[in-house]
Coordinates of C-alpha atoms in Angstrom, one line a residue:
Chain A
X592 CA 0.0 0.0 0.0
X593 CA 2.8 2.4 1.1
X594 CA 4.5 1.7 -2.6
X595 CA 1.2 2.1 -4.7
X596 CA 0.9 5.8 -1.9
X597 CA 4.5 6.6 -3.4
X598 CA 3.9 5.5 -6.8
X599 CA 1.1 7.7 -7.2
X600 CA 2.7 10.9 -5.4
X601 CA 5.5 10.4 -8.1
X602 CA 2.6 10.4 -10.6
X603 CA 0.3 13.6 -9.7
X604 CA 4.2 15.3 -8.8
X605 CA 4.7 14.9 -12.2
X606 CA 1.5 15.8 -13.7
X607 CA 1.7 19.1 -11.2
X608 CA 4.9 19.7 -13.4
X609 CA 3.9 19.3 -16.6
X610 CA 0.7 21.4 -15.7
X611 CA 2.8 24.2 -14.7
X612 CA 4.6 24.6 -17.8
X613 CA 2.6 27.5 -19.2
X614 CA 3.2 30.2 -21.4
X615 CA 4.8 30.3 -24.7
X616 CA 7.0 26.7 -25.4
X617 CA 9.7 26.8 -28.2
X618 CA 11.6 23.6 -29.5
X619 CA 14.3 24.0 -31.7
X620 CA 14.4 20.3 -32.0
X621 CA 11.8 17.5 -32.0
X622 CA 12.1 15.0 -29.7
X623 CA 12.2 11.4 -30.1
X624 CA 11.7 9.1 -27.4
X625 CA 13.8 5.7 -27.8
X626 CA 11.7 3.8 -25.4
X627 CA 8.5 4.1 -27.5
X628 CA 10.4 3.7 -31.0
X629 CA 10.0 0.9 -33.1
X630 CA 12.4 1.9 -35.5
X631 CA 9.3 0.8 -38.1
X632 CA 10.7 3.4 -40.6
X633 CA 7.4 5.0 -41.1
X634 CA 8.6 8.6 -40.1
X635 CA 11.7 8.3 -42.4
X636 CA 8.9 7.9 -45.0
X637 CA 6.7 10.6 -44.3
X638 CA 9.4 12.9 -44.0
X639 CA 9.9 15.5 -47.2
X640 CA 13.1 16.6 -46.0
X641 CA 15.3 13.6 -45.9
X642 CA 16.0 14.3 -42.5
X643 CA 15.2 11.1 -40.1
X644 CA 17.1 7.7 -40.1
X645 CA 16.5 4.9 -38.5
X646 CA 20.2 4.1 -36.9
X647 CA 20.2 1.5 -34.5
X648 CA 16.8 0.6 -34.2
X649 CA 15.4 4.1 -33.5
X650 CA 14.8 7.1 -35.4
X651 CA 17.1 9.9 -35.4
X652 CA 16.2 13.2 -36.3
X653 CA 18.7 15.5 -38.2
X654 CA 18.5 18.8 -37.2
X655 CA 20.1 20.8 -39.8
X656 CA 17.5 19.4 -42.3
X657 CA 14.3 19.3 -40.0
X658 CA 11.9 22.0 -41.1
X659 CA 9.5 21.5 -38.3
X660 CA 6.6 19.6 -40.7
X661 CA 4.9 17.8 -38.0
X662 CA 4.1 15.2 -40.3
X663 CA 6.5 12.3 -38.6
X664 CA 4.7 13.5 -35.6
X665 CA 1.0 13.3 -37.2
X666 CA 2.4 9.5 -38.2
X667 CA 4.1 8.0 -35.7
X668 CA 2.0 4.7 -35.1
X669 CA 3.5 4.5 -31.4
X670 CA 3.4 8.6 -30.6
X671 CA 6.7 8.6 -29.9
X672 CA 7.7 11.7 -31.3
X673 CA 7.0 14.9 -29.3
Chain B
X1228 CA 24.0 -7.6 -56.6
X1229 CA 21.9 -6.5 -54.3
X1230 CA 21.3 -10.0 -52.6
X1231 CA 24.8 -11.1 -53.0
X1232 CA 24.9 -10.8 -49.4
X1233 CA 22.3 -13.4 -49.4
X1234 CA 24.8 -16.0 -50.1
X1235 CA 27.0 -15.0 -47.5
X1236 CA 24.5 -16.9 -45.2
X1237 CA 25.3 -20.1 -47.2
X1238 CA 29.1 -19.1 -47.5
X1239 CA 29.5 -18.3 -43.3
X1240 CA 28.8 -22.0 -41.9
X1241 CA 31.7 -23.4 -44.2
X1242 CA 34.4 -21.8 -41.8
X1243 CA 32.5 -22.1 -38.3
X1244 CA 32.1 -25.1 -37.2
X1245 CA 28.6 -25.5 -35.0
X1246 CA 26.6 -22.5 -36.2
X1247 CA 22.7 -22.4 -35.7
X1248 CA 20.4 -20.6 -37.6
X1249 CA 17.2 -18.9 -36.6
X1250 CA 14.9 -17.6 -39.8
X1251 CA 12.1 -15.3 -39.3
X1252 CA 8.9 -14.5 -41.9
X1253 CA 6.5 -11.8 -41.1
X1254 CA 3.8 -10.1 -43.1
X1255 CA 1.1 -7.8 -42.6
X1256 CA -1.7 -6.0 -44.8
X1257 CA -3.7 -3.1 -44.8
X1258 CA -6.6 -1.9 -46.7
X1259 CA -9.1 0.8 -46.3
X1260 CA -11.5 3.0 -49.1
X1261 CA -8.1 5.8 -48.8
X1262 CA -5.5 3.4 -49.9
X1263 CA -7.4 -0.6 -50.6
X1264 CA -4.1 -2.3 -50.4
X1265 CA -0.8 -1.4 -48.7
X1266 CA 1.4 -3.8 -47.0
X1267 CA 4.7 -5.3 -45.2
X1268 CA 6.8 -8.0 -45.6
X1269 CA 9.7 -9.0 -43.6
X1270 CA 12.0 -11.3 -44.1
X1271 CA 14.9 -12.4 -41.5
X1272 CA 17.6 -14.5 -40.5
X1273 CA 20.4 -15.1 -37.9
X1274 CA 23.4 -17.0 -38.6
X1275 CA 25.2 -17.2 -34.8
X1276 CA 28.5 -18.8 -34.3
X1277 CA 31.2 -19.2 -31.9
X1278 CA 32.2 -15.1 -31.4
X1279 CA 30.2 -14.1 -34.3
X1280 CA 26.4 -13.5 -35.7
X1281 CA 25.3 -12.5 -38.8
X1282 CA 21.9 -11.2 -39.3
X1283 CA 20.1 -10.2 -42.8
X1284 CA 16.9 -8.2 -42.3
X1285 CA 14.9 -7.8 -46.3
X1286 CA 11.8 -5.3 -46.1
X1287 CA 9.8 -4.7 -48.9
X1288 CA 6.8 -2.1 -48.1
X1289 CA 4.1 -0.6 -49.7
X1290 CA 2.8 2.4 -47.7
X1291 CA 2.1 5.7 -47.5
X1292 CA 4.8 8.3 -48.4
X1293 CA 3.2 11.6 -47.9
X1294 CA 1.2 11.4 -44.5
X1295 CA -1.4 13.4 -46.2
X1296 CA -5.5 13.0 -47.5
X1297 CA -5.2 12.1 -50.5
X1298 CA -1.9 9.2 -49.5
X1299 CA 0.5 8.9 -52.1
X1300 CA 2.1 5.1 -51.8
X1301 CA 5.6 4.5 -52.4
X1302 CA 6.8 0.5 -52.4
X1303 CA 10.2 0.3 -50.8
X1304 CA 13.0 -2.4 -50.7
X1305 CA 15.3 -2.4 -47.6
X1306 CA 18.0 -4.9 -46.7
X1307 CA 19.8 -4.8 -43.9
X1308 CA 23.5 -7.0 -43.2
X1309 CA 24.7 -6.6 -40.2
X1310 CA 28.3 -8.8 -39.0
X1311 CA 29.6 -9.2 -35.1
X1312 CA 32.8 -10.3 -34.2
X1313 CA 34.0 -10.7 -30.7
X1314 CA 37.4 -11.1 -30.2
X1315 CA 38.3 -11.1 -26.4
X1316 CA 37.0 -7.4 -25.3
X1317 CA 36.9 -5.8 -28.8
X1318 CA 33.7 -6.0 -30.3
X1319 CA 33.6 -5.3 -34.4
X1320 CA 30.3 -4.8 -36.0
X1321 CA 30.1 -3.8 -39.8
X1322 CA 27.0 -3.0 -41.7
X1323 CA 25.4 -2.1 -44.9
X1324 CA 22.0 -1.0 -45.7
X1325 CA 20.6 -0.8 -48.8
X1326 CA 17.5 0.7 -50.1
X1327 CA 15.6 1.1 -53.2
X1328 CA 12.6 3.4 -54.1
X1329 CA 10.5 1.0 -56.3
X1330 CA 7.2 3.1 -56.9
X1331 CA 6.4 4.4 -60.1
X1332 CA 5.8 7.7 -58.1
X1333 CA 9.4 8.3 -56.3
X1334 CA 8.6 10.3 -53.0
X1335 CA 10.0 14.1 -53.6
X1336 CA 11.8 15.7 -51.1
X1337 CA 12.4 19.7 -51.1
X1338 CA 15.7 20.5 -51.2
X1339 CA 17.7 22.9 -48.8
X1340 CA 19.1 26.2 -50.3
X1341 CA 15.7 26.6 -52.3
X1342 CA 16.8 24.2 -54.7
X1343 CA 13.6 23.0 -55.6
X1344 CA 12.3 19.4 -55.4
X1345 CA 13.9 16.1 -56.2
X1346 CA 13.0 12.3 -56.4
X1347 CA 14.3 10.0 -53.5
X1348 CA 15.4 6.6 -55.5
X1349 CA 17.1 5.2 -52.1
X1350 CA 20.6 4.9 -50.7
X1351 CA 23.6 2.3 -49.8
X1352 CA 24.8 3.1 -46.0
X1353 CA 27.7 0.7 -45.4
X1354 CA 28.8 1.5 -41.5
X1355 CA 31.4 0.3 -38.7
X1356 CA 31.4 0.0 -34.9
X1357 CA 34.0 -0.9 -33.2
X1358 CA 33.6 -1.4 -29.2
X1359 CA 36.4 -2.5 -26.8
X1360 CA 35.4 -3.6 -23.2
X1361 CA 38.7 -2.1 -21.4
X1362 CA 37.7 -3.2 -17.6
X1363 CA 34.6 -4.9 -16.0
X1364 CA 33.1 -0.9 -16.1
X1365 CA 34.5 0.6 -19.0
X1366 CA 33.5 0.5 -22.1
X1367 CA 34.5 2.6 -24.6
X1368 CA 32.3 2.9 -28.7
X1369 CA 32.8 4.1 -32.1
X1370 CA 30.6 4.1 -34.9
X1371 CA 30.6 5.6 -38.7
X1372 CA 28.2 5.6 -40.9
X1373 CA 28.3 6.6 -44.8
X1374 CA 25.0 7.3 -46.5
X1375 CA 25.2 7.5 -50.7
X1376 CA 21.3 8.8 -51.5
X1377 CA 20.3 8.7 -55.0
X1378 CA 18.3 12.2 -55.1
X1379 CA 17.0 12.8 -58.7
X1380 CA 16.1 15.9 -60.3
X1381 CA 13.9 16.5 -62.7
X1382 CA 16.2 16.8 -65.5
X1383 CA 17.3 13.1 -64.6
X1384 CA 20.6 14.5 -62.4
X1385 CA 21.8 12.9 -59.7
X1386 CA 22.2 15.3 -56.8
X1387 CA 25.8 13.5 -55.7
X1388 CA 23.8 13.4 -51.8
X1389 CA 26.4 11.6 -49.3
X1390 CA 26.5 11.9 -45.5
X1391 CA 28.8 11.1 -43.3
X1392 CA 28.1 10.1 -39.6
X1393 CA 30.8 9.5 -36.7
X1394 CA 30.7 9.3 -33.4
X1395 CA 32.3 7.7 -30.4
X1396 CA 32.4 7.7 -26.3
X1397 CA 33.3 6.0 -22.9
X1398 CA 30.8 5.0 -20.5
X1399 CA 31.6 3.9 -16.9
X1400 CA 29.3 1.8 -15.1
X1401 CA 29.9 2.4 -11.6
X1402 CA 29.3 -0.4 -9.1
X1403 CA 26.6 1.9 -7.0
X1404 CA 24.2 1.7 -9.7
X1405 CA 25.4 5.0 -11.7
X1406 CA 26.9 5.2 -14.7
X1407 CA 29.0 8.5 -16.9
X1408 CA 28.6 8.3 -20.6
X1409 CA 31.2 10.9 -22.4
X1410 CA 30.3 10.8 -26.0
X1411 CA 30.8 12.8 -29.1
X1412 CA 29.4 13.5 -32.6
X1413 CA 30.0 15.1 -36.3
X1414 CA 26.9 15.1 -39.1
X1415 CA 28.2 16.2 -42.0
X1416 CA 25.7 16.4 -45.4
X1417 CA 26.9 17.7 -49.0
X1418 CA 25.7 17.9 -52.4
X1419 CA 28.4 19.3 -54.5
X1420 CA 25.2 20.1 -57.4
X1421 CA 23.8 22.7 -55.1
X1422 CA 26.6 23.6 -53.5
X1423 CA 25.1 22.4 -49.9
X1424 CA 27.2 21.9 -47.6
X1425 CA 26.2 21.2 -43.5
X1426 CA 28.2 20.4 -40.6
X1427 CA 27.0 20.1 -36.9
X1428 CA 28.7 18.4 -34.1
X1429 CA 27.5 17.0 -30.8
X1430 CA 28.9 16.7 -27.3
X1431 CA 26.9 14.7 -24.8
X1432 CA 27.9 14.0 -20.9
X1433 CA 25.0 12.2 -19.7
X1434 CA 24.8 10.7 -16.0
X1435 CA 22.3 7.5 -15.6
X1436 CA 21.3 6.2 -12.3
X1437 CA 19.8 2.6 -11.6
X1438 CA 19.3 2.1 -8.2
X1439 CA 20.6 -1.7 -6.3
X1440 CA 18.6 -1.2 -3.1
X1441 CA 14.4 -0.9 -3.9
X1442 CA 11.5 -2.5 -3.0
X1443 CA 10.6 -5.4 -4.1
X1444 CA 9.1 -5.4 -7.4
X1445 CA 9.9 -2.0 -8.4
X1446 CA 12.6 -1.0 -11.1
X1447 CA 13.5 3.0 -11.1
X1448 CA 16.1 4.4 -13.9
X1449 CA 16.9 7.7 -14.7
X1450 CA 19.2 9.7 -17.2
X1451 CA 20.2 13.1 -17.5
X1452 CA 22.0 14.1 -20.7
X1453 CA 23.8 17.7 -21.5
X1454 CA 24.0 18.0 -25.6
X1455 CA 26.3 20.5 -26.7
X1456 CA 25.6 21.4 -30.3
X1457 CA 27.7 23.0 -32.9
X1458 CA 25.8 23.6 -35.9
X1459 CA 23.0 25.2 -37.1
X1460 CA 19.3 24.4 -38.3
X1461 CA 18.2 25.2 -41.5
X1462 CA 17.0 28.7 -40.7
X1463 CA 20.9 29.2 -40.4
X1464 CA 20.1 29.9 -36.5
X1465 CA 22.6 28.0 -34.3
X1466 CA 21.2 24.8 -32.9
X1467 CA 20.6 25.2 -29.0
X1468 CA 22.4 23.3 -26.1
X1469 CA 19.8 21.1 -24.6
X1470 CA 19.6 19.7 -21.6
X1471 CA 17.2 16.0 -21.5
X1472 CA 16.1 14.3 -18.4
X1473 CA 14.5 11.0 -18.3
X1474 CA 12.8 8.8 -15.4
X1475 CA 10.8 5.7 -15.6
X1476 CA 9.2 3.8 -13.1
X1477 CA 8.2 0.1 -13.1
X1478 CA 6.1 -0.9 -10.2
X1479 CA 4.0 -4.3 -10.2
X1480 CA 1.2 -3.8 -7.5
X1481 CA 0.0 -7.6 -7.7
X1482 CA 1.3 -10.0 -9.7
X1483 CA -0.8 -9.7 -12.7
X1484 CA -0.5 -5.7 -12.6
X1485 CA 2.4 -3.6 -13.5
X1486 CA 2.7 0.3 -14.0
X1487 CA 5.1 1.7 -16.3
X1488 CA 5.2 5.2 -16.0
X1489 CA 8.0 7.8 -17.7
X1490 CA 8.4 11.5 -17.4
X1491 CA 10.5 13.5 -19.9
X1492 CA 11.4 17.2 -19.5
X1493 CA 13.7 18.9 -22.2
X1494 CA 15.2 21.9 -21.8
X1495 CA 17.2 24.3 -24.5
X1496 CA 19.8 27.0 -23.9
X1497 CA 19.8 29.4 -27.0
X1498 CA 22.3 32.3 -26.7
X1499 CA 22.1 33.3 -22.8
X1500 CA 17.7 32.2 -23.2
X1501 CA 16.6 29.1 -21.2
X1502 CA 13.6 27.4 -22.6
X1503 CA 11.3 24.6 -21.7
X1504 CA 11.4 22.4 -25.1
X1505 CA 9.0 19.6 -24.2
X1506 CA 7.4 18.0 -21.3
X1507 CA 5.6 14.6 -21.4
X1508 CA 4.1 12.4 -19.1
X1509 CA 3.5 8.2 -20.1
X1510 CA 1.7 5.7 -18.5
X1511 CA 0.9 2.5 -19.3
X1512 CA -1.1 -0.5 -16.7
X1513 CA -0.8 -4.0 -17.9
X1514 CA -3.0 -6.6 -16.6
X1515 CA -2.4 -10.2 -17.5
X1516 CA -4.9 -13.0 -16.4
X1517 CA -5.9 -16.4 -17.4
X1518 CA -2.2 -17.3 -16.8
X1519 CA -2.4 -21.2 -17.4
X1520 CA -4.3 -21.0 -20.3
X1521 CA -2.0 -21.8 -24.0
X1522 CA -2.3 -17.9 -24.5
X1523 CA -2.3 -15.8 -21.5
X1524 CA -4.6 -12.3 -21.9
X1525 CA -3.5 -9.2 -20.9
X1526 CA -5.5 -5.9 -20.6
X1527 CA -3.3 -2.7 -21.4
X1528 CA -4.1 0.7 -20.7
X1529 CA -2.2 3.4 -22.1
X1530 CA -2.0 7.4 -21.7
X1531 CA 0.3 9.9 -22.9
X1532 CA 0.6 13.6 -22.4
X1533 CA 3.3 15.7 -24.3
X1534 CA 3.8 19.8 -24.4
X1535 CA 6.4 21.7 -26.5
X1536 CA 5.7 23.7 -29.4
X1537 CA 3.3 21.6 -30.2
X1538 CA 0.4 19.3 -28.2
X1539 CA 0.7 15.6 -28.4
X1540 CA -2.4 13.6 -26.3
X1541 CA -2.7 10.0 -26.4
X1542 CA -5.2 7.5 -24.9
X1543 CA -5.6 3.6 -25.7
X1544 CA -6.4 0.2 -24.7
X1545 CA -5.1 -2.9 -26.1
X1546 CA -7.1 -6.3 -24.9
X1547 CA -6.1 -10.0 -25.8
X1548 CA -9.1 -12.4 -24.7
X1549 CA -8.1 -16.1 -24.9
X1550 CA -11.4 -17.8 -25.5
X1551 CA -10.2 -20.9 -26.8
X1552 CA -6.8 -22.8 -27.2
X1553 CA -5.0 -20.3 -29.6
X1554 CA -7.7 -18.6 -30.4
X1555 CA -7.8 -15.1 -28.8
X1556 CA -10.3 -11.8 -29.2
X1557 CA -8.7 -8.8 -30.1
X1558 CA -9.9 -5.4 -28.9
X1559 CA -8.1 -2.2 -30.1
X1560 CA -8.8 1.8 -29.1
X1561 CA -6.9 4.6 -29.7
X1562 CA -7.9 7.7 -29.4
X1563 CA -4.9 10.7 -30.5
X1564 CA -4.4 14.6 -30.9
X1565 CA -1.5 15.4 -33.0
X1566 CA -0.7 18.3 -35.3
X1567 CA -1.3 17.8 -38.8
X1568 CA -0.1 19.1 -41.7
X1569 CA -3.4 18.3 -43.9
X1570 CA -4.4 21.7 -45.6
X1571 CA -7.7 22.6 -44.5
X1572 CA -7.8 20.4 -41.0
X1573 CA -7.2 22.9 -38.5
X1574 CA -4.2 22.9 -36.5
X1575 CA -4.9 19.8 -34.7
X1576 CA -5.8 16.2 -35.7
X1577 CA -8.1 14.2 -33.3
X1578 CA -8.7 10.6 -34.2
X1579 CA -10.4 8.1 -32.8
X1580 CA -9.8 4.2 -33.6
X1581 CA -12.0 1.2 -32.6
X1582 CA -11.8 -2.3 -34.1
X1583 CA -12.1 -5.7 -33.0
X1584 CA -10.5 -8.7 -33.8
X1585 CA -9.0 -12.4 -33.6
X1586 CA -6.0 -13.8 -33.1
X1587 CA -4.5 -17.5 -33.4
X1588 CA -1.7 -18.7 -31.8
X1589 CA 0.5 -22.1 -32.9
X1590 CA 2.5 -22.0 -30.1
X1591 CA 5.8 -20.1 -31.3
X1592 CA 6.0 -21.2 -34.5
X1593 CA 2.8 -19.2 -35.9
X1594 CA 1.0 -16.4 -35.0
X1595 CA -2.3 -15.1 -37.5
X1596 CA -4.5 -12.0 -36.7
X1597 CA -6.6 -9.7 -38.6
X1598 CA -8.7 -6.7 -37.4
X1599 CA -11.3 -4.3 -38.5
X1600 CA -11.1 -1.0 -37.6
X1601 CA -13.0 2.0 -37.8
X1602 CA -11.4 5.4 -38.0
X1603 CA -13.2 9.2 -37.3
X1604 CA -11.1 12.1 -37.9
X1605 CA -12.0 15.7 -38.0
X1606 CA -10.1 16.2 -41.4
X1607 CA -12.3 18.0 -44.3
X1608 CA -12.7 14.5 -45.8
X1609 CA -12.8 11.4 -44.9
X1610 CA -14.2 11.7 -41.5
X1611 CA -15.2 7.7 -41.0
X1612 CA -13.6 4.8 -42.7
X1613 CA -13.0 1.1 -42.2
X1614 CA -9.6 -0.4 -42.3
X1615 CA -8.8 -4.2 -42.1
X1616 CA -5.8 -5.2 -41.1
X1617 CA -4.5 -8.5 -41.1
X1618 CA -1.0 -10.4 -40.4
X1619 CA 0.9 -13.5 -40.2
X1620 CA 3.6 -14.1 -38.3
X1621 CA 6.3 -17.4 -38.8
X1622 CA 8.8 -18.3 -36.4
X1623 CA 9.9 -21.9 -37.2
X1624 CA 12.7 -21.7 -34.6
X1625 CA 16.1 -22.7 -34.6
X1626 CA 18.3 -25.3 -35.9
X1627 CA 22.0 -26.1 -35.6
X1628 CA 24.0 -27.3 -38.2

């Protein structure tokens, strides 16, 4: 009971953080999480700027080429791409 | 030429003397009134010796290219060859990818520098890693990577595309359950048609704890990774420092339930400006049941919450039912807000999947499954569709020789 109490602190702490993070946000970069990649290729295909590889299993986003699209994002199957 | 390597799998087991080999066959379909029939096939095997595997991974897909109402399909080839070699604690691992555009309609990709718009035909990446385990808690890695993209202009001129890709680091595992990655990076892409050149270099330190001591059934990791980039994006602007930190938390309440929660926060440093990149949140709540049965099921919830520039929100629930030896229901929801790129759809995308479907099992040697789906999305067109999906997966195991 004490570890499920904990568990769920950690989780409403962390929802409290990602509540407060108002105002404007900026990325320069888009974000790809490895944990939720497939590496199933489907953003490297979407992409009209040649700028995402799969290396390794996950895909990797240049970004000198990225032109902020939003399409790999729109198609990621697993949302893993923020 | 292309499936010389191929051969190599028939060639290796002549100078090893016990290798086993494990094949792999997996297909899957796809087919809905937007695009009736788009598809996967993959096609694998593993040659493993004494301090050596070899694995050939062929892909040929026919899918969607554009990410856009109407989808434009493009059918692609992909093989992958990938060699290990242990040799005491140096580890060398050379690869070669190789894919080929096969569409009539080759996918166009805009061109930096305003060059316009070319076809993408595919590319040959040959690469090497070479790893070296110097103590029980060192390790040190290398890798480079070569990339030869046949880019096609209109005018039938090959752009000359290469990239070049190498990087290389230390990491030391300490024995209290944190570990020090040093690690570096250089990107460097050039077309000698257009006169593009781009260079950007990366320096990561990144600090990764795994605690010993937790209760039982509970797994807690974290990393926190300091990028230094040299470089700049393609609005010539120099690409920000960032700063990425990383926790997950397993936690399995009862045996048959486990958490699995990660939270992400990503922050940039832009000339002397501190910004908060992207912050998401990830859950997921597995449930497995009906344990002794030839299939267990499992119940999985998922959530996801993600801010940056843009708004990512994801909800779903995955069920396997076993209702009869192999024979399993299927249930699949999804419901998603991403931003789309769709002219006409408003800045966000919400869609919402249901289907159900069945599933048979063959212990590990087979696995068949097919789904129907419906779809609703508030683009202009195309607000409801069907989709079936079907698969088959073949695992006939492994086999020494």
């Amino acid at each position: 009971m004490t570890r499920f109490a904990n568990t769920l602190a950690a989780a409403v702490a962390a929802i409290i953080l990602l509540s407060a993070c108002k105002g404007p946000v900026e990325s320069t970069q888009l974000v790809v999480n490895p944990d939720d990649c497939t590496g199933c290729g489907e953003c490297v295909e979407v992409c009209p700027y040649n700028a995402i590889e799969v290396i390794d299993g996950d895909a990797v986003i240049d970004p000198a080429l990225c032109h902020f699209c939003y399409r790999c994002v729109e198609q990621c199957p697993e949302g893993a791409i923020n | 030429m292309k499936y010389a390597a191929l051969f190599v799998i028939f060639l290796l087991p002549a100078f090893a003397a016990a290798v086993s080999f494990d094949g792999w066959a997996n297909t899957r379909m796809e087919g809905d009134s937007l695009s009736p029939q788009t598809g996967r096939l993959d096609l694998g095997g593993l040659l493993r010796g004494g301090d050596w595997t070899f694995i050939i991974h062929e892909r040929l897909s026919h899918g969607d290219s554009t990410g856009i109402v109407p989808r434009i399909l493009n059918t692609y080839s992909r093989t992958d060859a990938d060699l290990t070699i242990k040799a005491g604690p140096i580890t060398v691992n050379p690869d070669v990818c190789w894919t080929v555009d096969l569409g009539d309609k080759k996918p166009e990709i805009v061109l930096p520098l305003q060059a316009g718009v070319a076809c993408r035909e595919g590319f040959i990446r040959p690469g090497l890693g070479i790893d070296a385990d110097i103590t029980d808690d060192i390790h040190l890695f290398s890798r480079g990577l070569y990339w030869k993209r046949d880019l096609i202009q209109e005018d039938d001129t090959n752009l000359g595309w290469t990239e070049t890709r190498i990087s290389g680091g230390a990491t030391w595992n300490s024995p209290w359950g944190v570990s020090l990655t040093v690690a570096g990076l250089t990107h460097k892409a050039e077309s000698d048609l257009i006169n593009y050149e781009s260079v950007w270099n990366r320096m990561d330190v990144q600090f990764g704890v795994r605690p010993q001591s937790l209760p039982p059934n509970m797994f807690v990791s974290g990393a926190v990774t300091y990028s230094i980039y040299d470089g700049s994006d393609f609005f010539d602007h120099d690409i920000a420092d960032r700063l990425t930190s990383r926790v997950r938390l397993v936690q399995m309440f009862f045996p048959a339930v486990s958490v699995n929660t990660t939270f992400e926060s990503v922050i940039d440093f832009d000339d002397g400006i501190t910004r908060n990149a992207c912050t998401s949140l990830e859950s997921r709540v597995l449930y497995r049941f009906m344990k002794n049965r030839d299939v267990p099921s499992v119940v999985e919830l998922s959530g996801k919450l993600s801010r940056s520039s843009i708004r990512t929100e994801r909800a779903g629930i995955f069920s396997r039912i076993n209702i009869y030896k192999g024979l399993s229901l299927l249930i699949d929801a999804e419901a998603r807000i991403t931003p789309t790129s769709v002219a006409g759809a408003g800045p966000c995308r919400k869609r919402y999947i249901f289907g159900p479907g069945l599933e048979y099992q063959l212990g590990t040697i087979a696995r068949i499954w097919g789904i129907v789906e419906q779809e609703r999305t508030n683009l202009d067109r195309n607000e409801n569709w069907w989709r079936m999906r079907a698969g088959l997966e073949l695992y006939p195991g492994a086999f020494s020789f």
